[in-house]
Amino acid sequence: MSLCWHDFSLCPGIGNLLWVVAWFWLVADSPHQHKHISEKERLYITSSIGKGGIKKNGVLTAMPYICQFFMAIVVGQVADRIRERRLLSTKNVRKLFQSIAFVGVGAFVCGMGQMDCEQRYAAVAMLCLGFILLSANTAGYCPNHLDLAPRWVHF
């Protein structure tokens, strides 16, 4: 008896079911409702959130994504100009910008991991810089599908 691809069609469903069970067991809506953390952890989390206020923390959370949004527009234009002027081939533009995205965000996230709650503004600034560099993937990986698609269209 040989196995076919449809014999494994239950695997994603079983995996999702296990994930949901783990999620309901491990996750809570707030630190006060969580069953599996200590009182020390609960106090640390609530005091960290309370220092800046929920609205201020919301703005800080949104900042990296706002930076990435605006920079993605700029990066796309820069990549197009490099290709138009034939400074680099399309392949090399994609590789260059994807490398900038990976290395840049990796460096800033590693640096950000060395900070504590008292340095949250510096951590958000580092995350913003990392996301600005991550936006280079809009000229790296993201348009690569469009570069390849015309070669394989047959009418």
PDB file of C-alpha atoms in Angstrom:
ATOM      1  CA  MET A   1       0.000   0.000   0.000  1.00  0.00           C
ATOM      2  CA  SER A   2       1.457   3.361  -0.994  1.00  0.00           C
ATOM      3  CA  LEU A   3       0.788   6.751   0.550  1.00  0.00           C
ATOM      4  CA  CYS A   4      -0.729   9.556  -1.496  1.00  0.00           C
ATOM      5  CA  TRP A   5      -0.792  13.290  -0.844  1.00  0.00           C
ATOM      6  CA  HIS A   6      -4.452  13.108   0.253  1.00  0.00           C
ATOM      7  CA  ASP A   7      -3.508  10.710   3.072  1.00  0.00           C
ATOM      8  CA  PHE A   8      -1.914  13.677   4.847  1.00  0.00           C
ATOM      9  CA  SER A   9      -4.815  16.063   4.417  1.00  0.00           C
ATOM     10  CA  LEU A  10      -5.752  15.730   8.104  1.00  0.00           C
ATOM     11  CA  CYS A  11      -2.311  16.919   9.312  1.00  0.00           C
ATOM     12  CA  PRO A  12      -3.017  20.664   9.056  1.00  0.00           C
ATOM     13  CA  GLY A  13      -6.369  20.218  10.772  1.00  0.00           C
ATOM     14  CA  ILE A  14      -4.873  18.190  13.618  1.00  0.00           C
ATOM     15  CA  GLY A  15      -2.052  20.728  13.973  1.00  0.00           C
ATOM     16  CA  ASN A  16      -4.541  23.585  14.130  1.00  0.00           C
ATOM     17  CA  LEU A  17      -6.625  21.743  16.718  1.00  0.00           C
ATOM     18  CA  LEU A  18      -3.556  21.203  18.909  1.00  0.00           C
ATOM     19  CA  TRP A  19      -2.648  24.880  18.524  1.00  0.00           C
ATOM     20  CA  VAL A  20      -6.136  25.995  19.603  1.00  0.00           C
ATOM     21  CA  VAL A  21      -6.063  23.738  22.664  1.00  0.00           C
ATOM     22  CA  ALA A  22      -2.622  25.088  23.651  1.00  0.00           C
ATOM     23  CA  TRP A  23      -3.798  28.668  23.006  1.00  0.00           C
ATOM     24  CA  PHE A  24      -6.828  28.353  25.293  1.00  0.00           C
ATOM     25  CA  TRP A  25      -4.716  26.720  27.988  1.00  0.00           C
ATOM     26  CA  LEU A  26      -1.758  29.142  27.863  1.00  0.00           C
ATOM     27  CA  VAL A  27      -3.247  32.523  26.887  1.00  0.00           C
ATOM     28  CA  ALA A  28      -5.447  34.956  28.818  1.00  0.00           C
ATOM     29  CA  ASP A  29      -7.012  38.317  28.043  1.00  0.00           C
ATOM     30  CA  SER A  30      -5.061  40.096  30.768  1.00  0.00           C
ATOM     31  CA  PRO A  31      -2.307  39.370  33.293  1.00  0.00           C
ATOM     32  CA  HIS A  32      -4.941  39.297  36.059  1.00  0.00           C
ATOM     33  CA  GLN A  33      -6.836  36.470  34.319  1.00  0.00           C
ATOM     34  CA  HIS A  34      -3.765  34.388  33.509  1.00  0.00           C
ATOM     35  CA  LYS A  35      -3.578  31.120  35.462  1.00  0.00           C
ATOM     36  CA  HIS A  36       0.050  30.166  34.832  1.00  0.00           C
ATOM     37  CA  ILE A  37       2.142  33.194  35.834  1.00  0.00           C
ATOM     38  CA  SER A  38       3.410  34.146  39.251  1.00  0.00           C
ATOM     39  CA  GLU A  39       2.283  37.184  41.194  1.00  0.00           C
ATOM     40  CA  LYS A  40       5.743  38.722  40.653  1.00  0.00           C
ATOM     41  CA  GLU A  41       5.380  38.401  36.859  1.00  0.00           C
ATOM     42  CA  ARG A  42       1.836  39.786  37.007  1.00  0.00           C
ATOM     43  CA  LEU A  43       2.972  42.861  38.929  1.00  0.00           C
ATOM     44  CA  TYR A  44       5.939  43.406  36.593  1.00  0.00           C
ATOM     45  CA  ILE A  45       3.713  43.305  33.502  1.00  0.00           C
ATOM     46  CA  THR A  46       1.025  45.591  34.903  1.00  0.00           C
ATOM     47  CA  SER A  47       3.566  48.100  36.231  1.00  0.00           C
ATOM     48  CA  SER A  48       5.385  48.193  32.880  1.00  0.00           C
ATOM     49  CA  ILE A  49       2.145  48.860  31.008  1.00  0.00           C
ATOM     50  CA  GLY A  50       1.000  51.391  33.577  1.00  0.00           C
ATOM     51  CA  LYS A  51       4.135  53.553  33.340  1.00  0.00           C
ATOM     52  CA  GLY A  52       3.341  54.951  29.933  1.00  0.00           C
ATOM     53  CA  GLY A  53      -0.399  54.544  29.861  1.00  0.00           C
ATOM     54  CA  ILE A  54      -2.233  52.444  27.308  1.00  0.00           C
ATOM     55  CA  LYS A  55      -2.636  55.296  24.783  1.00  0.00           C
ATOM     56  CA  LYS A  56       1.030  56.250  24.893  1.00  0.00           C
ATOM     57  CA  ASN A  57       2.042  52.601  24.541  1.00  0.00           C
ATOM     58  CA  GLY A  58      -0.334  52.296  21.578  1.00  0.00           C
ATOM     59  CA  VAL A  59       1.385  55.170  19.790  1.00  0.00           C
ATOM     60  CA  LEU A  60       4.797  53.664  20.522  1.00  0.00           C
ATOM     61  CA  THR A  61       3.596  50.328  19.157  1.00  0.00           C
ATOM     62  CA  ALA A  62       2.360  51.917  15.924  1.00  0.00           C
ATOM     63  CA  MET A  63       5.492  53.984  15.215  1.00  0.00           C
ATOM     64  CA  PRO A  64       7.614  51.231  13.585  1.00  0.00           C
ATOM     65  CA  TYR A  65       4.789  50.344  11.201  1.00  0.00           C
ATOM     66  CA  ILE A  66       4.189  53.979  10.295  1.00  0.00           C
ATOM     67  CA  CYS A  67       7.900  54.380   9.540  1.00  0.00           C
ATOM     68  CA  GLN A  68       7.889  51.210   7.452  1.00  0.00           C
ATOM     69  CA  PHE A  69       4.848  52.362   5.479  1.00  0.00           C
ATOM     70  CA  PHE A  70       6.350  55.673   4.434  1.00  0.00           C
ATOM     71  CA  MET A  71       9.813  54.300   3.775  1.00  0.00           C
ATOM     72  CA  ALA A  72       8.456  51.495   1.580  1.00  0.00           C
ATOM     73  CA  ILE A  73       7.250  54.136  -0.874  1.00  0.00           C
ATOM     74  CA  VAL A  74      10.687  55.769  -0.976  1.00  0.00           C
ATOM     75  CA  VAL A  75      12.548  52.461  -1.282  1.00  0.00           C
ATOM     76  CA  GLY A  76      10.430  51.374  -4.231  1.00  0.00           C
ATOM     77  CA  GLN A  77      11.186  54.613  -6.046  1.00  0.00           C
ATOM     78  CA  VAL A  78      14.924  54.328  -5.349  1.00  0.00           C
ATOM     79  CA  ALA A  79      15.018  50.740  -6.635  1.00  0.00           C
ATOM     80  CA  ASP A  80      13.144  51.740  -9.790  1.00  0.00           C
ATOM     81  CA  ARG A  81      15.605  54.581 -10.458  1.00  0.00           C
ATOM     82  CA  ILE A  82      18.576  52.239 -10.040  1.00  0.00           C
ATOM     83  CA  ARG A  83      17.029  49.825 -12.549  1.00  0.00           C
ATOM     84  CA  GLU A  84      16.046  52.596 -14.996  1.00  0.00           C
ATOM     85  CA  ARG A  85      19.564  54.007 -15.036  1.00  0.00           C
ATOM     86  CA  ARG A  86      20.951  50.471 -15.413  1.00  0.00           C
ATOM     87  CA  LEU A  87      23.258  50.887 -12.429  1.00  0.00           C
ATOM     88  CA  LEU A  88      22.384  47.333 -11.388  1.00  0.00           C
ATOM     89  CA  SER A  89      20.479  44.498 -13.017  1.00  0.00           C
ATOM     90  CA  THR A  90      17.023  43.630 -11.727  1.00  0.00           C
ATOM     91  CA  LYS A  91      18.419  40.507 -10.071  1.00  0.00           C
ATOM     92  CA  ASN A  92      21.124  42.487  -8.261  1.00  0.00           C
ATOM     93  CA  VAL A  93      18.681  45.211  -7.181  1.00  0.00           C
ATOM     94  CA  ARG A  94      16.461  42.529  -5.621  1.00  0.00           C
ATOM     95  CA  LYS A  95      19.422  40.897  -3.870  1.00  0.00           C
ATOM     96  CA  LEU A  96      20.811  44.206  -2.603  1.00  0.00           C
ATOM     97  CA  PHE A  97      17.535  45.471  -1.178  1.00  0.00           C
ATOM     98  CA  GLN A  98      16.623  42.145   0.394  1.00  0.00           C
ATOM     99  CA  SER A  99      20.058  41.992   2.025  1.00  0.00           C
ATOM    100  CA  ILE A 100      19.556  45.490   3.405  1.00  0.00           C
ATOM    101  CA  ALA A 101      16.190  44.401   4.795  1.00  0.00           C
ATOM    102  CA  PHE A 102      17.477  41.250   6.506  1.00  0.00           C
ATOM    103  CA  VAL A 103      20.745  42.586   7.888  1.00  0.00           C
ATOM    104  CA  GLY A 104      19.297  45.949   8.900  1.00  0.00           C
ATOM    105  CA  VAL A 105      16.336  44.689  10.860  1.00  0.00           C
ATOM    106  CA  GLY A 106      18.442  41.918  12.414  1.00  0.00           C
ATOM    107  CA  ALA A 107      21.053  44.343  13.711  1.00  0.00           C
ATOM    108  CA  PHE A 108      18.535  46.743  15.210  1.00  0.00           C
ATOM    109  CA  VAL A 109      16.395  44.019  16.782  1.00  0.00           C
ATOM    110  CA  CYS A 110      19.505  42.499  18.400  1.00  0.00           C
ATOM    111  CA  GLY A 111      20.420  45.921  19.770  1.00  0.00           C
ATOM    112  CA  MET A 112      16.889  46.499  20.969  1.00  0.00           C
ATOM    113  CA  GLY A 113      16.947  43.210  22.861  1.00  0.00           C
ATOM    114  CA  GLN A 114      19.667  44.605  25.123  1.00  0.00           C
ATOM    115  CA  MET A 115      17.382  47.335  26.502  1.00  0.00           C
ATOM    116  CA  ASP A 116      15.044  47.287  29.460  1.00  0.00           C
ATOM    117  CA  CYS A 117      11.692  48.954  30.179  1.00  0.00           C
ATOM    118  CA  GLU A 118      13.349  52.184  31.272  1.00  0.00           C
ATOM    119  CA  GLN A 119      14.846  52.610  27.790  1.00  0.00           C
ATOM    120  CA  ARG A 120      11.611  52.049  25.905  1.00  0.00           C
ATOM    121  CA  TYR A 121      11.896  55.207  23.787  1.00  0.00           C
ATOM    122  CA  ALA A 122      15.362  54.194  22.619  1.00  0.00           C
ATOM    123  CA  ALA A 123      14.072  50.661  21.984  1.00  0.00           C
ATOM    124  CA  VAL A 124      11.184  52.003  19.895  1.00  0.00           C
ATOM    125  CA  ALA A 125      13.614  54.243  17.977  1.00  0.00           C
ATOM    126  CA  MET A 126      15.798  51.210  17.230  1.00  0.00           C
ATOM    127  CA  LEU A 127      12.759  49.223  16.170  1.00  0.00           C
ATOM    128  CA  CYS A 128      11.681  52.102  13.906  1.00  0.00           C
ATOM    129  CA  LEU A 129      15.124  52.150  12.278  1.00  0.00           C
ATOM    130  CA  GLY A 130      14.986  48.389  11.866  1.00  0.00           C
ATOM    131  CA  PHE A 131      11.558  48.593  10.238  1.00  0.00           C
ATOM    132  CA  ILE A 132      12.757  51.392   7.969  1.00  0.00           C
ATOM    133  CA  LEU A 133      15.486  49.065   6.718  1.00  0.00           C
ATOM    134  CA  LEU A 134      13.031  46.156   6.611  1.00  0.00           C
ATOM    135  CA  SER A 135      10.954  48.177   4.159  1.00  0.00           C
ATOM    136  CA  ALA A 136      13.707  47.481   1.622  1.00  0.00           C
ATOM    137  CA  ASN A 137      12.046  44.106   1.084  1.00  0.00           C
ATOM    138  CA  THR A 138       9.380  45.962  -0.927  1.00  0.00           C
ATOM    139  CA  ALA A 139      12.103  46.320  -3.568  1.00  0.00           C
ATOM    140  CA  GLY A 140      13.697  42.943  -2.798  1.00  0.00           C
ATOM    141  CA  TYR A 141      11.545  39.907  -2.254  1.00  0.00           C
ATOM    142  CA  CYS A 142       8.063  41.366  -2.744  1.00  0.00           C
ATOM    143  CA  PRO A 143       8.237  42.288  -6.468  1.00  0.00           C
ATOM    144  CA  ASN A 144      10.240  39.187  -7.373  1.00  0.00           C
ATOM    145  CA  HIS A 145       7.041  37.317  -8.237  1.00  0.00           C
ATOM    146  CA  LEU A 146       6.219  39.959 -10.812  1.00  0.00           C
ATOM    147  CA  ASP A 147       9.716  39.703 -12.285  1.00  0.00           C
ATOM    148  CA  LEU A 148       9.270  35.963 -12.802  1.00  0.00           C
ATOM    149  CA  ALA A 149       5.627  35.895 -13.899  1.00  0.00           C
ATOM    150  CA  PRO A 150       5.971  37.167 -17.500  1.00  0.00           C
ATOM    151  CA  ARG A 151       8.384  34.368 -18.367  1.00  0.00           C
ATOM    152  CA  TRP A 152       5.822  31.703 -17.570  1.00  0.00           C
ATOM    153  CA  VAL A 153       2.681  33.193 -19.103  1.00  0.00           C
ATOM    154  CA  HIS A 154       1.585  31.231 -22.152  1.00  0.00           C
ATOM    155  CA  PHE A 155      -1.465  32.210 -24.154  1.00  0.00           C
TER     156      PHE A 155
END
